[in-house]
mmCIF file of C-alpha atoms and ligand atoms in Angstrom:
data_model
loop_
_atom_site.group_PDB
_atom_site.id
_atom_site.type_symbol
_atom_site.label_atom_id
_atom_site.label_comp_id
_atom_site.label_asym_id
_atom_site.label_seq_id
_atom_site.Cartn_x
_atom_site.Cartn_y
_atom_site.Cartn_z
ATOM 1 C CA UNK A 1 1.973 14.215 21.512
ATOM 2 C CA UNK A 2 1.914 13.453 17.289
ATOM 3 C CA UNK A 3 4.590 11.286 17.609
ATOM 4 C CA UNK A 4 7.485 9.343 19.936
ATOM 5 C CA UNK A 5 10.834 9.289 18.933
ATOM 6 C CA UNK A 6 13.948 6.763 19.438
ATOM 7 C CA UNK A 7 14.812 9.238 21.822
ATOM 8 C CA UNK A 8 11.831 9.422 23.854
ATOM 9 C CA UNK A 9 10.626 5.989 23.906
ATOM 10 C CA UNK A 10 11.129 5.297 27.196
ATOM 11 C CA UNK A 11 8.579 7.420 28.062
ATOM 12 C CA UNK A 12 6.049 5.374 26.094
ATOM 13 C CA UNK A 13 3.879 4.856 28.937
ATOM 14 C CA UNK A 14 4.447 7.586 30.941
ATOM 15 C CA UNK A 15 0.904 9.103 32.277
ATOM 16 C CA UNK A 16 -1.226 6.753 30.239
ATOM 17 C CA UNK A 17 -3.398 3.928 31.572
ATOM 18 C CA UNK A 18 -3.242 1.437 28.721
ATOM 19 C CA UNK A 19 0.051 0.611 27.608
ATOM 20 C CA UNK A 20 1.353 1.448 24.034
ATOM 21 C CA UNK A 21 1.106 -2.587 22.417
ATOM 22 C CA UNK A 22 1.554 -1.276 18.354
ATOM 23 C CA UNK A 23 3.046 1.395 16.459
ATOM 24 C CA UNK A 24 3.842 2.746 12.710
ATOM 25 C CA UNK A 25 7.363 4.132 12.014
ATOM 26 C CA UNK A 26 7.984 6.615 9.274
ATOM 27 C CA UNK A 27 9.891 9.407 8.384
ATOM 28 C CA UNK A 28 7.908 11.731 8.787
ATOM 29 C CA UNK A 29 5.707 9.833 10.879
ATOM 30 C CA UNK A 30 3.391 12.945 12.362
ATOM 31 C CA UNK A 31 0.500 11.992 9.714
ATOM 32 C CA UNK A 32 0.231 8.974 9.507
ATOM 33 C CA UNK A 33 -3.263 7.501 9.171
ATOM 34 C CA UNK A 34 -1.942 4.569 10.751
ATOM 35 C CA UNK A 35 -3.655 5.110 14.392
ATOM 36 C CA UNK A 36 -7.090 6.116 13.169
ATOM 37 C CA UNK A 37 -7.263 3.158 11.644
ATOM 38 C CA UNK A 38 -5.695 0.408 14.300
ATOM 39 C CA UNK A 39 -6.792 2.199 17.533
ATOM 40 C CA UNK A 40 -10.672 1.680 16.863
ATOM 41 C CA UNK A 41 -9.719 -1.779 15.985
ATOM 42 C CA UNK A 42 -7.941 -2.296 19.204
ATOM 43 C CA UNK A 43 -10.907 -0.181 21.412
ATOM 44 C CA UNK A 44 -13.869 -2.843 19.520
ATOM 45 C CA UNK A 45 -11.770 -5.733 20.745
ATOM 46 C CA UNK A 46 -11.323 -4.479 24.355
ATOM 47 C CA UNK A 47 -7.630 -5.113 24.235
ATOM 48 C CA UNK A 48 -6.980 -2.068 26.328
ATOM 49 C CA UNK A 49 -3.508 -1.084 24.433
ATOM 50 C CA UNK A 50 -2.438 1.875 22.267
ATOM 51 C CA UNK A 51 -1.199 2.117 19.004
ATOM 52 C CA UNK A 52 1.138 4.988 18.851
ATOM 53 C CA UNK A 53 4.005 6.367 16.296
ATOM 54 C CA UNK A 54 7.278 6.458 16.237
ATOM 55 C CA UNK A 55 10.065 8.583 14.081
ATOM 56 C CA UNK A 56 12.550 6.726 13.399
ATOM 57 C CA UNK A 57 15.575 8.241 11.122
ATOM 58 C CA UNK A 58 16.674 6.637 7.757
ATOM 59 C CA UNK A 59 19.670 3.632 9.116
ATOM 60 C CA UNK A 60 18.438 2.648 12.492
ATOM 61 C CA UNK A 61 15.509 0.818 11.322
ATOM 62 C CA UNK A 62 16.866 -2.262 13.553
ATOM 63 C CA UNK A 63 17.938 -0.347 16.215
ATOM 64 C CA UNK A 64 14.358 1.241 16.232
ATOM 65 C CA UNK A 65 12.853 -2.548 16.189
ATOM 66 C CA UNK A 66 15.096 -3.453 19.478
ATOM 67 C CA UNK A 67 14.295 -0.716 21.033
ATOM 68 C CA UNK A 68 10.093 -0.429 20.578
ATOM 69 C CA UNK A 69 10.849 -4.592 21.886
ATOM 70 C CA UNK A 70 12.269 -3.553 24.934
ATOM 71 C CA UNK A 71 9.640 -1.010 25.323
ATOM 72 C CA UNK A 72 6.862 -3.649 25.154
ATOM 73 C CA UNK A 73 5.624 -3.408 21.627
ATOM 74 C CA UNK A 74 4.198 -6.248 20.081
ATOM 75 C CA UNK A 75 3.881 -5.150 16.080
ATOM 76 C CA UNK A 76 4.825 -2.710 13.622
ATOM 77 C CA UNK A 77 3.699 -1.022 10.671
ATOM 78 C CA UNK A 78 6.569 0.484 8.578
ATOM 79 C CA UNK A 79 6.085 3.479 6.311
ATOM 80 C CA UNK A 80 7.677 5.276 3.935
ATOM 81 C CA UNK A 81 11.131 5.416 3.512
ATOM 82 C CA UNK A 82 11.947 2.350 5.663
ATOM 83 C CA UNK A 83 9.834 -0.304 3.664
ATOM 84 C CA UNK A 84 13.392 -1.955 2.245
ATOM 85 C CA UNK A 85 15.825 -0.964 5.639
ATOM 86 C CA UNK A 86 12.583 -2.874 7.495
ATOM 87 C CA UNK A 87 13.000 -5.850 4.950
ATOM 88 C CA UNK A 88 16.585 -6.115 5.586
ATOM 89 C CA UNK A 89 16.278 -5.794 9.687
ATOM 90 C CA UNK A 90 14.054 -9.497 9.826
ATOM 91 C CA UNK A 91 14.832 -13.047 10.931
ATOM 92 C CA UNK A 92 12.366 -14.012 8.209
ATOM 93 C CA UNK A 93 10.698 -12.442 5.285
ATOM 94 C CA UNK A 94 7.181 -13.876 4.060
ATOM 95 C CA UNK A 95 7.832 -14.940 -0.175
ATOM 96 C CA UNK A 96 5.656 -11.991 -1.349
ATOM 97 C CA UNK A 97 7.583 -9.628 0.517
ATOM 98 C CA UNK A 98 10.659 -10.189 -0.262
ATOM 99 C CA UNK A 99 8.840 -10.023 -4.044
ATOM 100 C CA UNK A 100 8.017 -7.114 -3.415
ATOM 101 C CA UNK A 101 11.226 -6.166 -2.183
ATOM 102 C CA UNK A 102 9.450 -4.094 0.784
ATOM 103 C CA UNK A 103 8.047 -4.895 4.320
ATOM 104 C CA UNK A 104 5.151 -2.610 5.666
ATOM 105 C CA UNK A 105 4.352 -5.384 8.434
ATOM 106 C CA UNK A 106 6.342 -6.202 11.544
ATOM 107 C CA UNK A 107 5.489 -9.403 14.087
ATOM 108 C CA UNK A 108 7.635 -10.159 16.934
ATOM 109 C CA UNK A 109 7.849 -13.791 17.232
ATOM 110 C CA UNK A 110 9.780 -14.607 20.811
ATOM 111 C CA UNK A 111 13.350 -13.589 19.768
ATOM 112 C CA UNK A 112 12.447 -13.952 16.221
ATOM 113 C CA UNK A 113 11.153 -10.729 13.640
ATOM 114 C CA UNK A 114 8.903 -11.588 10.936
ATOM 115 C CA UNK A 115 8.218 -9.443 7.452
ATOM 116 C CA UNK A 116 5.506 -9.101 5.648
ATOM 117 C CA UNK A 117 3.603 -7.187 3.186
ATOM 118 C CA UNK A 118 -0.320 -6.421 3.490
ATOM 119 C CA UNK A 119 0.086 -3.855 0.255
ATOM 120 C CA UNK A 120 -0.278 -6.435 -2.931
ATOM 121 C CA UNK A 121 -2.842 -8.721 -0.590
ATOM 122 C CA UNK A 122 -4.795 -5.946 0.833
ATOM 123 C CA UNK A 123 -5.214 -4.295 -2.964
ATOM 124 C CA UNK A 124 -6.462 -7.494 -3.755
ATOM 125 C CA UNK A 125 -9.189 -7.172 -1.114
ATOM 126 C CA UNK A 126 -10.105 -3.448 -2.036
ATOM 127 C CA UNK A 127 -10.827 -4.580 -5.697
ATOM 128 C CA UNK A 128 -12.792 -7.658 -4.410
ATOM 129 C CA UNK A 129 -14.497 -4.600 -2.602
ATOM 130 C CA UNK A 130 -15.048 -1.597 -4.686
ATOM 131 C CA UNK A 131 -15.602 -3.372 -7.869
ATOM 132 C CA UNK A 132 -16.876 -7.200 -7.146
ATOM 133 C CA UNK A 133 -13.377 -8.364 -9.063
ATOM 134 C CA UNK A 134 -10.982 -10.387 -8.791
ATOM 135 C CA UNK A 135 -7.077 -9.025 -9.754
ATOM 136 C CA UNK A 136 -6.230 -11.878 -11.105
ATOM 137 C CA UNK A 137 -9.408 -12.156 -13.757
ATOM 138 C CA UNK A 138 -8.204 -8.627 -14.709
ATOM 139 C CA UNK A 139 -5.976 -7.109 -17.600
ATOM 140 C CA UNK A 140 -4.668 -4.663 -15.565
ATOM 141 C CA UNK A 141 -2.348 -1.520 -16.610
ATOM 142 C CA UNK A 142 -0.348 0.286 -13.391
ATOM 143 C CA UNK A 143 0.523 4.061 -14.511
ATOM 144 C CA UNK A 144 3.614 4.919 -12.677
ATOM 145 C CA UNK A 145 4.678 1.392 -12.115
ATOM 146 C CA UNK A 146 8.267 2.665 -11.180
ATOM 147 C CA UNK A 147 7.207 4.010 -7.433
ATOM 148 C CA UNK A 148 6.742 1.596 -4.364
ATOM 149 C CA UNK A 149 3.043 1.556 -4.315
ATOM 150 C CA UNK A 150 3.242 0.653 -8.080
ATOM 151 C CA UNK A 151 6.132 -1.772 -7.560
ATOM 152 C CA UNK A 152 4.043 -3.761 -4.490
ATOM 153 C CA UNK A 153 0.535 -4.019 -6.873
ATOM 154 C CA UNK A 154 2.685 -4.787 -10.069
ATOM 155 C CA UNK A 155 3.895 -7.559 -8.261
ATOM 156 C CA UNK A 156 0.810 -8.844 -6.296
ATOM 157 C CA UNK A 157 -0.195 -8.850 -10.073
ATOM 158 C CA UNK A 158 1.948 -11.487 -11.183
ATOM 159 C CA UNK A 159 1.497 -13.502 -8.037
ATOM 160 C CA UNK A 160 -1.932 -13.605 -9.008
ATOM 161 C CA UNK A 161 -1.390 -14.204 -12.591
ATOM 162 C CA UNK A 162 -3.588 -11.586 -14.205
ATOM 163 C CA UNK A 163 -3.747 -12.527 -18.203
ATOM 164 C CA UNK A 164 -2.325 -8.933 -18.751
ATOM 165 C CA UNK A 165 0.294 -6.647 -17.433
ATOM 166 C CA UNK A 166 0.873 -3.102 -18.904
ATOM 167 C CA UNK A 167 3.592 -1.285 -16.788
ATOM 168 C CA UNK A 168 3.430 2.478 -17.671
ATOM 169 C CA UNK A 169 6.112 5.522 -16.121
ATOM 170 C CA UNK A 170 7.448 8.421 -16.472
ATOM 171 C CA UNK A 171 11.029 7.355 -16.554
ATOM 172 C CA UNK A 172 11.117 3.837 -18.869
ATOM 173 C CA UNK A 173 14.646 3.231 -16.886
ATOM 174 C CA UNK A 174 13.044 1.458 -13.759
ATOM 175 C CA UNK A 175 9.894 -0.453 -15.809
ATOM 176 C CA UNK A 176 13.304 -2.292 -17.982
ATOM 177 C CA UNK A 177 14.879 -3.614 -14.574
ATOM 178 C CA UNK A 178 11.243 -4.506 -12.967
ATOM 179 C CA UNK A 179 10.274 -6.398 -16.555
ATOM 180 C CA UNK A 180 13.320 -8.996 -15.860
ATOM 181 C CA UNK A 181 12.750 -9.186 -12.164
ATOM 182 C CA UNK A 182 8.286 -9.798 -12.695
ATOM 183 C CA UNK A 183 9.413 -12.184 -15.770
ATOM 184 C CA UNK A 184 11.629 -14.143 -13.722
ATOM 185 C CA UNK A 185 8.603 -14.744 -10.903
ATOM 186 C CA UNK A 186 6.216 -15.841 -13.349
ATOM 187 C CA UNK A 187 6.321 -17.469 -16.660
ATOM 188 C CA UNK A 188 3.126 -16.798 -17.364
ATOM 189 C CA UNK A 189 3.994 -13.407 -18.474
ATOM 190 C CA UNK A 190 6.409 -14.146 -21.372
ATOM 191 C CA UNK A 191 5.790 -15.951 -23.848
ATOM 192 C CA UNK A 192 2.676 -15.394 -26.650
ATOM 193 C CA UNK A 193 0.679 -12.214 -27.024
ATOM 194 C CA UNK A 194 3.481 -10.554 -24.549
ATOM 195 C CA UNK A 195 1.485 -10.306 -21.545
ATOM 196 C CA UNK A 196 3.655 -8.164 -19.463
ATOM 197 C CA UNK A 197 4.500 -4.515 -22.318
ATOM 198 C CA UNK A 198 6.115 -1.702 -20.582
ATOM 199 C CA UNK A 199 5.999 2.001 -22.097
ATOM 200 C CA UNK A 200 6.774 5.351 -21.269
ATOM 201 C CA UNK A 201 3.631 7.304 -20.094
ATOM 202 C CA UNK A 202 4.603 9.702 -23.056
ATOM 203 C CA UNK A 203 3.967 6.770 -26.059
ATOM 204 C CA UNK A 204 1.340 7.084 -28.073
ATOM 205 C CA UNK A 205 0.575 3.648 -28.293
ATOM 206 C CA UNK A 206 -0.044 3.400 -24.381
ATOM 207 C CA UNK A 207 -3.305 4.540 -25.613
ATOM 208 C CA UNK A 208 -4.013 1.449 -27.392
ATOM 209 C CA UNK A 209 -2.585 -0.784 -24.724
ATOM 210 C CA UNK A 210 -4.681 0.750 -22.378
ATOM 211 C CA UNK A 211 -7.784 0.218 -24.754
ATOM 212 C CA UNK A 212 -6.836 -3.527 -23.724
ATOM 213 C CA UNK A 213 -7.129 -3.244 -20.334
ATOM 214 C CA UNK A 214 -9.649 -3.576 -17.879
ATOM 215 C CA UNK A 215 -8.530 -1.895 -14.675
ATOM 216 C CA UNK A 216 -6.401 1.742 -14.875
ATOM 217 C CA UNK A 217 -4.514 1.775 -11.727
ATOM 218 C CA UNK A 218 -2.447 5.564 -10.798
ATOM 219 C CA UNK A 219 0.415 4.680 -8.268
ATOM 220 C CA UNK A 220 2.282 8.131 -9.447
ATOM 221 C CA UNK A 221 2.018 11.057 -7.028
ATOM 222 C CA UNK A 222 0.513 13.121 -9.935
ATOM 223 C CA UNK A 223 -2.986 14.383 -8.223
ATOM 224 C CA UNK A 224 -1.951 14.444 -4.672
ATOM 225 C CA UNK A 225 -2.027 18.361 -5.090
ATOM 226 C CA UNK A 226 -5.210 20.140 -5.642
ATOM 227 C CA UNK A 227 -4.447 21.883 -9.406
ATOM 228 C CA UNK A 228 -2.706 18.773 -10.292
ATOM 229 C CA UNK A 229 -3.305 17.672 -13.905
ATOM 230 C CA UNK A 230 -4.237 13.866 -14.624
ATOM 231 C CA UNK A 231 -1.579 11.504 -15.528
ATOM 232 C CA UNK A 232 -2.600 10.720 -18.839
ATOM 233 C CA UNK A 233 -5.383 12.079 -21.133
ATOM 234 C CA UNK A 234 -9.000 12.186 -20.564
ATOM 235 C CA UNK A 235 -9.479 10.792 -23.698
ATOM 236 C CA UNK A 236 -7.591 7.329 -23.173
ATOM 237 C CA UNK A 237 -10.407 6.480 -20.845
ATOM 238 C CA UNK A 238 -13.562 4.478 -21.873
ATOM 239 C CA UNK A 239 -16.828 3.294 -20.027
ATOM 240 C CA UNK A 240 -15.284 -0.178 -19.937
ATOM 241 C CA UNK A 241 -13.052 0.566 -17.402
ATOM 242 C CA UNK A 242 -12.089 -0.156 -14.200
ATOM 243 C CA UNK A 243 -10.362 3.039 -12.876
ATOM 244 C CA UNK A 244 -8.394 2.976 -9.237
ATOM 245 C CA UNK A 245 -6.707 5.572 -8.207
ATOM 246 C CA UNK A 246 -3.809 4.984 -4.445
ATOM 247 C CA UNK A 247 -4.479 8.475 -4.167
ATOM 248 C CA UNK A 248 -7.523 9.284 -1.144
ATOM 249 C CA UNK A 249 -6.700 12.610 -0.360
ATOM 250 C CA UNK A 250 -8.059 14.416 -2.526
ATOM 251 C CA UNK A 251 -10.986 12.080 -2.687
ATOM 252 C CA UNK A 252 -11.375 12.762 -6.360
ATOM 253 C CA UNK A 253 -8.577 13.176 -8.173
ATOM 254 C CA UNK A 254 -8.656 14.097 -11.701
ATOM 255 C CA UNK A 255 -8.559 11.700 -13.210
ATOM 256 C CA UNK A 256 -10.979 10.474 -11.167
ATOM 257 C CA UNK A 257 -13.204 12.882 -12.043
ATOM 258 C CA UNK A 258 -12.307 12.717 -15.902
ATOM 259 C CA UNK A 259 -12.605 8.431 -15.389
ATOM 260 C CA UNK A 260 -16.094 9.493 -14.413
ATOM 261 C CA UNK A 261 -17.089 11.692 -16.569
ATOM 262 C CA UNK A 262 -16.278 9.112 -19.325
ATOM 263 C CA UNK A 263 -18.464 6.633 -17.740
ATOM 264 C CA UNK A 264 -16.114 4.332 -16.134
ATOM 265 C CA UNK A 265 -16.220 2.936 -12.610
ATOM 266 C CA UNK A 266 -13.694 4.597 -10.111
ATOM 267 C CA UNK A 267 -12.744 4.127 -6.377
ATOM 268 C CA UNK A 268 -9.941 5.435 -4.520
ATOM 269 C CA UNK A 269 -7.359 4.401 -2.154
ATOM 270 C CA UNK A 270 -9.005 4.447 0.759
ATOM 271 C CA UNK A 271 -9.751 0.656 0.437
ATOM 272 C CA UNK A 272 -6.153 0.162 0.192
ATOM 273 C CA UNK A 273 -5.395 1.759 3.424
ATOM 274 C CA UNK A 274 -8.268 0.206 5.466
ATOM 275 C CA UNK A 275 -7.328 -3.718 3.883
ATOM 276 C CA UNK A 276 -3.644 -3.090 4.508
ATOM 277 C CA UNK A 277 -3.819 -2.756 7.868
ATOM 278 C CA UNK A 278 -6.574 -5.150 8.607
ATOM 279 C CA UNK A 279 -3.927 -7.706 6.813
ATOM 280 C CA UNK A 280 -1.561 -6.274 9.670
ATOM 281 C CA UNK A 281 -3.828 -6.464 12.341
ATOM 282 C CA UNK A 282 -4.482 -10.178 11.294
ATOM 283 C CA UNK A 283 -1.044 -11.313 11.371
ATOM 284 C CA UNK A 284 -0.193 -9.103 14.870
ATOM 285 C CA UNK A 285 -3.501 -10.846 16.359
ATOM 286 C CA UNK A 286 -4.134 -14.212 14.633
ATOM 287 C CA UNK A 287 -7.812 -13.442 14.689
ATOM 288 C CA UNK A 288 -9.960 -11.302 11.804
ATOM 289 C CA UNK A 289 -9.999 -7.164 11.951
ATOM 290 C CA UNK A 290 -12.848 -5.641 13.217
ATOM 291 C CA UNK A 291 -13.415 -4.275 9.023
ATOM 292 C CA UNK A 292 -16.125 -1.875 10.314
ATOM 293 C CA UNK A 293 -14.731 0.163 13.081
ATOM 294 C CA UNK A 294 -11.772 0.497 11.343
ATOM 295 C CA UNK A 295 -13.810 1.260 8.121
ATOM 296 C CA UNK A 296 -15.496 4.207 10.497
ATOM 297 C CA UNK A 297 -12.150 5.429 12.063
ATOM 298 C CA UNK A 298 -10.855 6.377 8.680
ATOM 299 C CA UNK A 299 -13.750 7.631 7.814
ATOM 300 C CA UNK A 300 -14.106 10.316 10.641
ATOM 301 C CA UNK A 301 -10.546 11.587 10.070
ATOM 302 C CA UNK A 302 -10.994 11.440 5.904
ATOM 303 C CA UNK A 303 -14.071 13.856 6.636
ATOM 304 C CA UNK A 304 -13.919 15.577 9.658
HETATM 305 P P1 ATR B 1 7.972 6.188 -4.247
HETATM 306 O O1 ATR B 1 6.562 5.661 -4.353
HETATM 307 O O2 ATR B 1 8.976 5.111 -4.474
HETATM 308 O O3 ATR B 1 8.217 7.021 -3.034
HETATM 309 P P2 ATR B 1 7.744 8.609 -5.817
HETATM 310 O O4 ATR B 1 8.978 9.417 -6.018
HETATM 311 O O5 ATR B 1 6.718 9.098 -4.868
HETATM 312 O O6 ATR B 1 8.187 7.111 -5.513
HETATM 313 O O7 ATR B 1 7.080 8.446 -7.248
HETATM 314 C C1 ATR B 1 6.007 7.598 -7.445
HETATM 315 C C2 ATR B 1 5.706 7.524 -8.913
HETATM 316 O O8 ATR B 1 5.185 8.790 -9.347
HETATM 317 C C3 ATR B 1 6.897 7.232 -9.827
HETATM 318 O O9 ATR B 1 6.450 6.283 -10.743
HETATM 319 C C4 ATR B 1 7.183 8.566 -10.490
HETATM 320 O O10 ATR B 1 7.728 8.470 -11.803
HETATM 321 P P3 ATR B 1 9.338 8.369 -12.046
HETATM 322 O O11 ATR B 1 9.725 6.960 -11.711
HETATM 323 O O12 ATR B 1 9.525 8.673 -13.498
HETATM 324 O O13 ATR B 1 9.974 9.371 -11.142
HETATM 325 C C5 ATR B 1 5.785 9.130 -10.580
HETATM 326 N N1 ATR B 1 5.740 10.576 -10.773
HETATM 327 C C6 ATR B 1 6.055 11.537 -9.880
HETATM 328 N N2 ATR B 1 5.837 12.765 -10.409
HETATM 329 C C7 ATR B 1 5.381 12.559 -11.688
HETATM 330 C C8 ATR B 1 4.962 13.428 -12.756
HETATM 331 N N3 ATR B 1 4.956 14.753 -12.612
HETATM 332 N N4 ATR B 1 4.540 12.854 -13.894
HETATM 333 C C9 ATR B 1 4.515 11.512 -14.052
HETATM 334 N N5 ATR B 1 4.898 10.638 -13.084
HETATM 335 C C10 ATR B 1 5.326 11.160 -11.921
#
């Protein structure tokens, strides 16, 4: 079975030995990455309990949490689209969730449920990771800035006071409320030089703002498909560089590809994925992930 459903969680256990502890719900939840990367994790720890997933539909979020209680589960990962209906279901929301306005991370605490959000922290980690860096040394520009991936980094940005903030999208609408919301969390973005510039990703002077920066982060969905273009010009890129792109399937996107041929450093979101939910795992478990064999279970699934 792919996936449990509100309707058929009672049957959680049913005909297994180890009993389902964790879980990820989504909708859709069927491909969710989710249990190739927590069940190694769980297996090197010899915890003897399953991480499973659960559909849940859009509005009974809380319902959903209740219900995977009573069933024996312990902590929750929440996808997409239930990152805000999650937020709004807690006792208690960690500050750089509620931020973020999303909560990918769920800990039952006796009658109590806790938010949080591994996204911003766990980027943090993959940069320390694929590029020896820390975000907040970086000037960093976030192309698509209006999505929830964009949204969560944009604001892990601020949190860790990076000296520059470019916000680039498609639709300028959404980068005008997020300007006043970041600006409001950190002062050290107004002021001289303007170190938080939004711009639509058609503007020509993007180019020159992104000239500025350091790291080129792609939160839009351009690239997920295999003929997809890049989401801005091969040309804007230089060997200076710092290109990341949330995208890990395809590997290489292109403008990962172009990013390399122009002699910048690239890495994919792969990290992301694998330091988000060793964040999780760390709150669920108050002890540190097992990095490699979750490292490995990605890997086998990415590949094979
Ligand atoms: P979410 O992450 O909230 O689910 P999404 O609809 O998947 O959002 O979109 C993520 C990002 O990809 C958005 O920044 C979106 O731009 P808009 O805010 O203008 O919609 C961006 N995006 C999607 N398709 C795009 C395209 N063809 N060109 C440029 N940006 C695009």
């Amino acid at each position: 079975m792919t996936h449990f459903t509100l309707d058929t969680l009672s049957q959680l256990n049913d005909g297994y030995d180890q009993p389902a502890r964790y879980a990820v719900i989504g909708n859709p939840v069927a491909h969710s990455l989710s249990p190739q990367l927590h069940q190694p994790a769980l297996d090197a720890l010899d915890l003897g309990v399953r991480y499973v997933r659960v559909e849940v539909p859009v509005g009974r979020v809380r319902e959903a949490f209740e219900k995977m209680r009573a069933a024996g589960i312990e902590g929750i990962n929440v996808t997409v689209p239930h990152k805000l209906e999650a937020l709004e279901a807690c006792d208690e929301v960690h500050p750089g969730a509620k931020k973020m306005g999303a909560v990918n991370t769920i800990v039952f605490d006796g009658d109590r449920l806790l938010g949080f959000n591994t996204d911003g922290p766990g980027f943090v980690r993959a940069i320390r990771e694929d590029f020896q860096m820390d975000l907040g040394d970086l000037r960093v520009a976030i192309i698509g800035a209006g999505g929830g991936a964009g949204r969560a980094i944009a604001t892990q940005c601020t949190l860790e006071e990076t000296p520059q903030l470019i916000l680039a999208n498609r639709s300028l609408g959404k980068l005008e409320t997020m300007k006043s919301e970041l600006s409001l969390q950190s002062d050290k973005l107004e002021g001289p030089g303007d170190r938080l510039q939004i711009y639509a990703l058609d503007d020509p002077a993007l180019q020159e703002a992104l000239a500025q920066s350091e790291l080129i982060i792609n939160t839009t969905s351009v690239g997920l498909k295999q003929h997809d273009p890049a989401p801005i010009p091969s040309g804007w890129i230089e060997p200076h560089h710092l290109v990341y792109d949330t995208i890990y399937n395809p590997a290489r996107t292109r403008l990962l590809r172009n990013a390399e041929s122009q002699g910048a450093r690239i890495s994919n979101g792969l990290s992301l994925l694998l330091h988000q939910g060793a964040l999780s795992l760390e709150y669920w478990l108050g002890r540190e992930a097992p990095i490699e064999a979750m490292r490995k279970g990605l890997r086998e699934t990415i590949q094979g």
